[in-house]
Structure formats: C-alpha cells, structure tokens
Coordinates of N, CA and C in Angstrom, one line a residue:
M1 N 193.3 47.2 279.6 CA 193.7 48.3 278.7 C 192.4 49.2 278.7
S2 N 192.6 50.5 278.8 CA 191.5 51.4 278.8 C 191.0 51.7 277.4
F3 N 189.7 52.1 277.3 CA 189.1 52.4 276.0 C 189.9 53.6 275.4
K4 N 190.2 54.6 276.2 CA 191.0 55.8 275.6 C 192.3 55.4 275.0
Y5 N 193.0 54.5 275.7 CA 194.3 54.0 275.2 C 194.1 53.3 273.9
L6 N 193.1 52.4 273.8 CA 192.9 51.7 272.6 C 192.5 52.6 271.4
I7 N 191.7 53.6 271.6 CA 191.3 54.6 270.6 C 192.6 55.3 270.1
T8 N 193.5 55.7 271.1 CA 194.7 56.4 270.7 C 195.6 55.6 269.8
I9 N 195.7 54.3 270.1 CA 196.5 53.4 269.3 C 195.9 53.2 267.9
I10 N 194.6 53.1 267.8 CA 193.9 53.0 266.5 C 194.1 54.3 265.7
L11 N 194.0 55.5 266.3 CA 194.2 56.7 265.6 C 195.6 56.9 265.1
C12 N 196.6 56.5 265.9 CA 198.0 56.6 265.5 C 198.2 55.7 264.3
G13 N 197.7 54.5 264.4 CA 197.8 53.6 263.2 C 197.2 54.1 262.0
L14 N 196.0 54.7 262.1 CA 195.4 55.4 260.9 C 196.2 56.5 260.4
L15 N 196.8 57.3 261.3 CA 197.6 58.5 260.9 C 198.9 58.0 260.1
W16 N 199.5 56.9 260.6 CA 200.7 56.3 260.0 C 200.3 55.8 258.6
C17 N 199.2 55.2 258.4 CA 198.7 54.7 257.1 C 198.5 55.8 256.1
N18 N 198.0 56.9 256.6 CA 197.8 58.1 255.8 C 199.1 58.7 255.3
L19 N 200.1 58.8 256.3 CA 201.4 59.3 255.9 C 202.1 58.4 254.9
C20 N 201.9 57.1 255.0 CA 202.5 56.1 254.1 C 201.9 56.3 252.7
L21 N 200.6 56.5 252.6 CA 199.9 56.6 251.4 C 200.3 58.0 250.7
S22 N 200.5 59.0 251.5 CA 200.8 60.3 250.9 C 202.3 60.4 250.6
G23 N 203.1 59.5 250.9 CA 204.5 59.5 250.6 C 205.4 60.2 251.6
L24 N 204.8 60.7 252.7 CA 205.5 61.4 253.7 C 206.2 60.4 254.7
A25 N 205.8 59.2 254.7 CA 206.5 58.2 255.5 C 206.6 56.9 254.6
T26 N 207.5 56.1 254.9 CA 207.7 54.8 254.1 C 208.0 53.7 255.1
L27 N 207.6 52.5 254.7 CA 207.9 51.3 255.5 C 209.2 50.7 255.1
E28 N 209.8 51.2 254.1 CA 211.1 50.7 253.6 C 212.2 51.2 254.6
D29 N 213.2 50.4 254.7 CA 214.3 50.7 255.6 C 215.4 51.5 254.9
N30 N 215.0 52.8 254.5 CA 216.0 53.6 253.8 C 216.5 54.7 254.7
G31 N 215.9 54.8 255.9 CA 216.3 55.9 256.8 C 217.7 55.9 257.3
D32 N 218.3 54.7 257.5 CA 219.7 54.6 258.0 C 220.7 54.3 256.9
T33 N 220.2 54.1 255.7 CA 221.0 53.8 254.5 C 221.6 55.1 254.0
Q34 N 222.9 55.2 253.9 CA 223.5 56.4 253.3 C 223.8 56.1 251.8
P35 N 223.5 57.1 251.0 CA 223.8 56.9 249.6 C 225.3 56.8 249.3
L36 N 225.6 56.0 248.2 CA 227.0 55.9 247.8 C 227.5 57.2 247.2
K37 N 226.6 57.9 246.5 CA 226.9 59.2 245.9 C 225.7 60.0 245.8
T38 N 225.8 61.3 245.8 CA 224.7 62.2 245.7 C 225.0 63.2 244.6
Y39 N 224.1 63.5 243.7 CA 224.2 64.4 242.6 C 223.1 65.5 242.8
N40 N 223.4 66.8 242.5 CA 222.5 67.9 242.5 C 222.3 68.4 241.1
L41 N 221.1 68.5 240.7 CA 220.9 68.9 239.3 C 220.0 70.2 239.3
S42 N 220.6 71.3 238.9 CA 219.8 72.5 238.8 C 219.2 72.6 237.4
V43 N 217.8 72.8 237.4 CA 217.1 72.9 236.2 C 216.5 74.4 236.1
L44 N 217.1 75.1 235.2 CA 216.7 76.5 235.0 C 215.3 76.6 234.5
A45 N 214.7 77.8 234.6 CA 213.3 78.1 234.2 C 213.1 78.2 232.7
E46 N 211.9 78.2 232.3 CA 211.4 78.5 231.0 C 211.9 77.7 229.8
G47 N 211.6 76.4 229.8 CA 212.0 75.6 228.7 C 213.3 74.9 228.8
S48 N 214.0 75.1 229.9 CA 215.3 74.6 230.1 C 215.3 73.1 230.3
K49 N 216.3 72.4 229.7 CA 216.5 71.0 230.0 C 218.0 70.8 230.3
Q50 N 218.3 70.2 231.5 CA 219.6 69.9 232.0 C 219.7 68.5 232.4
G51 N 221.0 68.0 232.4 CA 221.2 66.6 232.8 C 222.5 66.5 233.6
V52 N 222.6 65.3 234.2 CA 223.8 65.1 235.0 C 224.2 63.6 234.7
K53 N 225.5 63.4 234.5 CA 226.1 62.1 234.3 C 226.2 61.4 235.6
I54 N 225.7 60.1 235.6 CA 225.8 59.3 236.8 C 226.9 58.3 236.5
D55 N 228.0 58.4 237.3 CA 229.2 57.5 237.1 C 229.7 57.0 238.4
P56 N 229.8 55.7 238.6 CA 229.4 54.7 237.7 C 227.8 54.6 237.6
P57 N 227.3 54.0 236.5 CA 225.9 53.9 236.3 C 225.1 53.3 237.5
A58 N 224.0 53.8 237.8 CA 223.2 53.4 239.0 C 222.1 52.4 238.7
T59 N 222.0 51.4 239.6 CA 220.9 50.5 239.5 C 219.8 50.7 240.5
K60 N 220.1 51.5 241.5 CA 219.1 51.9 242.5 C 219.4 53.3 243.0
M61 N 218.4 54.2 242.9 CA 218.5 55.6 243.3 C 217.2 56.2 243.6
T62 N 217.3 57.3 244.3 CA 216.1 58.1 244.7 C 216.2 59.5 244.2
V63 N 215.2 60.1 243.6 CA 215.2 61.4 243.1 C 214.2 62.2 243.9
K64 N 214.7 63.4 244.4 CA 213.8 64.3 245.2 C 213.9 65.7 244.6
V65 N 212.8 66.5 244.7 CA 212.8 67.9 244.3 C 213.2 68.6 245.6
E66 N 214.3 69.3 245.6 CA 214.7 70.1 246.8 C 214.2 71.5 246.7
I67 N 214.3 72.1 245.5 CA 213.8 73.5 245.3 C 212.9 73.5 244.1
G68 N 211.7 74.1 244.2 CA 210.8 74.2 243.1 C 209.4 74.1 243.6
Q69 N 208.5 74.6 242.7 CA 207.0 74.5 243.0 C 206.4 73.8 241.9
G70 N 205.4 73.0 242.2 CA 204.7 72.2 241.1 C 205.5 71.0 240.7
S71 N 205.5 70.7 239.5 CA 206.2 69.5 239.0 C 206.9 69.7 237.7
I72 N 207.9 69.0 237.4 CA 208.6 69.0 236.1 C 208.8 67.6 235.6
R73 N 209.0 67.5 234.3 CA 209.4 66.2 233.7 C 210.8 65.9 234.0
C74 N 211.1 64.7 234.3 CA 212.5 64.3 234.5 C 212.6 62.8 234.1
G75 N 213.8 62.3 233.9 CA 213.9 61.0 233.5 C 215.3 60.5 233.2
D76 N 215.4 59.3 232.6 CA 216.6 58.7 232.2 C 216.4 58.0 230.9
A77 N 217.4 57.3 230.4 CA 217.2 56.7 229.1 C 216.1 55.6 229.0
N78 N 215.7 55.1 230.2 CA 214.7 54.1 230.2 C 213.3 54.6 230.4
Q79 N 213.1 55.7 231.1 CA 211.7 56.1 231.5 C 211.7 57.6 231.8
T80 N 210.5 58.2 231.6 CA 210.2 59.6 232.0 C 209.3 59.6 233.2
Y81 N 209.6 60.5 234.2 CA 208.9 60.6 235.4 C 208.3 62.1 235.6
N82 N 207.5 62.2 236.6 CA 207.0 63.5 237.0 C 207.6 63.8 238.4
C83 N 208.6 64.7 238.4 CA 209.2 65.1 239.7 C 208.5 66.2 240.3
A84 N 208.1 66.0 241.6 CA 207.3 67.0 242.3 C 207.8 67.0 243.8
P85 N 207.8 68.2 244.4 CA 208.2 68.3 245.8 C 207.4 67.4 246.7
G86 N 208.0 66.7 247.7 CA 207.4 65.9 248.6 C 207.0 64.5 248.1
K87 N 207.4 64.2 246.9 CA 207.1 62.9 246.3 C 208.4 62.3 245.7
P88 N 209.3 61.7 246.5 CA 210.5 61.1 246.0 C 210.2 60.0 245.1
I89 N 211.0 59.8 244.1 CA 210.9 58.7 243.1 C 212.0 57.7 243.4
N90 N 211.6 56.5 243.7 CA 212.6 55.4 243.9 C 212.7 54.6 242.6
I91 N 213.9 54.6 242.1 CA 214.2 53.9 240.8 C 215.1 52.8 241.0
S92 N 214.7 51.6 240.4 CA 215.5 50.4 240.4 C 215.5 49.8 239.0
Y93 N 216.7 49.4 238.6 CA 216.9 48.7 237.3 C 217.8 47.6 237.5
E94 N 217.7 46.6 236.5 CA 218.7 45.5 236.4 C 220.0 46.1 236.0
P95 N 221.2 45.5 236.3 CA 222.5 46.0 235.9 C 222.6 46.3 234.4
S96 N 221.9 45.5 233.6 CA 222.0 45.8 232.1 C 221.3 47.0 231.7
E97 N 220.5 47.6 232.6 CA 219.7 48.9 232.2 C 220.1 50.0 233.2
A98 N 221.3 49.9 233.8 CA 221.8 50.9 234.8 C 221.7 52.3 234.2
V99 N 221.4 53.3 235.0 CA 221.2 54.7 234.6 C 222.6 55.4 234.6
S100 N 222.9 56.0 233.4 CA 224.2 56.7 233.3 C 224.0 58.2 233.2
Q101 N 222.7 58.6 233.0 CA 222.4 60.0 232.9 C 221.0 60.2 233.4
F102 N 220.8 61.4 234.1 CA 219.4 61.7 234.5 C 219.2 63.2 234.1
W103 N 218.0 63.5 233.7 CA 217.7 64.9 233.2 C 216.4 65.4 233.8
G104 N 216.3 66.7 233.7 CA 215.1 67.4 234.1 C 214.8 68.5 233.1
E105 N 213.5 68.6 232.8 CA 213.0 69.6 231.8 C 212.0 70.5 232.5
N106 N 212.2 71.8 232.5 CA 211.4 72.8 233.2 C 210.7 73.8 232.3
Q107 N 209.4 73.7 232.2 CA 208.6 74.7 231.4 C 208.1 75.8 232.3
S108 N 208.3 75.8 233.6 CA 207.8 76.8 234.5 C 208.7 78.1 234.5
E109 N 208.2 79.1 235.3 CA 209.0 80.3 235.5 C 209.9 80.2 236.7
H110 N 209.9 79.1 237.4 CA 210.7 78.9 238.6 C 211.8 77.9 238.4
Q111 N 213.0 78.1 239.0 CA 214.1 77.2 238.9 C 213.8 76.0 239.9
Y112 N 214.3 74.8 239.5 CA 214.2 73.6 240.3 C 215.6 73.1 240.6
R113 N 215.7 72.3 241.7 CA 216.9 71.6 242.0 C 216.5 70.2 242.4
L114 N 217.1 69.2 241.7 CA 216.8 67.8 242.0 C 218.0 67.2 242.8
R115 N 217.7 66.4 243.8 CA 218.7 65.7 244.5 C 218.6 64.2 244.1
I116 N 219.7 63.6 243.6 CA 219.7 62.3 243.1 C 220.7 61.5 244.1
D117 N 220.1 60.6 244.9 CA 220.9 59.8 245.8 C 221.0 58.4 245.2
V118 N 222.3 57.9 245.0 CA 222.6 56.6 244.4 C 222.9 55.7 245.5
Y119 N 222.1 54.5 245.5 CA 222.3 53.5 246.6 C 223.0 52.3 246.1
E120 N 222.9 52.0 244.8 CA 223.6 50.8 244.2 C 224.0 51.2 242.8
V121 N 225.2 50.6 242.4 CA 225.7 50.9 241.1 C 225.9 49.5 240.4
A122 N 225.9 49.6 239.1 CA 226.1 48.4 238.3 C 227.5 47.7 238.6
G123 N 227.5 46.4 238.9 CA 228.7 45.7 239.1 C 229.2 45.8 240.5
V124 N 228.7 46.7 241.4 CA 229.2 46.9 242.7 C 228.2 46.5 243.8
G125 N 226.9 47.0 243.6 CA 225.9 46.7 244.7 C 226.1 47.6 245.8
K126 N 225.2 47.4 246.8 CA 225.3 48.2 248.0 C 226.3 47.7 249.0
E127 N 226.9 48.6 249.8 CA 227.8 48.1 250.9 C 227.0 47.6 252.1
D128 N 227.5 46.5 252.6 CA 226.8 45.9 253.8 C 227.6 46.1 255.0

C-alpha cells in the first residue's frame, strides 16, 4: 500500500468523524428507514406558539427545521428542546411517556417550519 493511499484513507476517516460530530452525518441506520407518519408544523414569527397533535402518540421521532434561520424553542409534554437548522433532534420515550403533541415557539421575525418524522408509536412499534 502506498503512503499516498494511506494518507487519503486517514483523511477520509477524519472527515467522516468531523461530519458525525457536527450532526451532518450519523452512524445510525436511519437512512433507509421510512417514517410511519410525517407532520409539518409552521411556526409564525414574533412570539407565536403553534402545536401539532401526534396521533397515535409517538415513542420515537425526529424533528428537523426545514425553513428558518437561527433557532427556536420547541418541545413536548416531557421536555423542551432548541430546534435549529442542520441539527435534527432524535427523541425516544417509553410507551408510558409517548408524545401526543409537539409545539414550537418563535420569538424571531422569521417564520419556521418543523418536520416531525414518527418512526415508532405507542403500542405498535416499528414495522420490520
């Protein structure tokens, strides 16, 4: 194996690690998994708070900012999060704490849109 080839492999490995740490890449196998249901939540500007009902309640979901600059507060009955573009939030709960509503609160001058992908629901689980 040539020295150039070895250096290329090392650099690619370091680049992959940086992508994983920055949230642009993940080692989890979610790429081929299709959500059971997808919700879009528009959060209007200037102090607006909107929510969406999750039915059936979710035990595993991912929240992504599709439209918006900066970050906004978002959450469910169990926890509050900081939703920001390029930083998906993976949420998992036990069936007894399943999420039935998700909200976003926007204090900025720009509208936001959140995409909520549900992968498992209480009592059903994921399809195999």
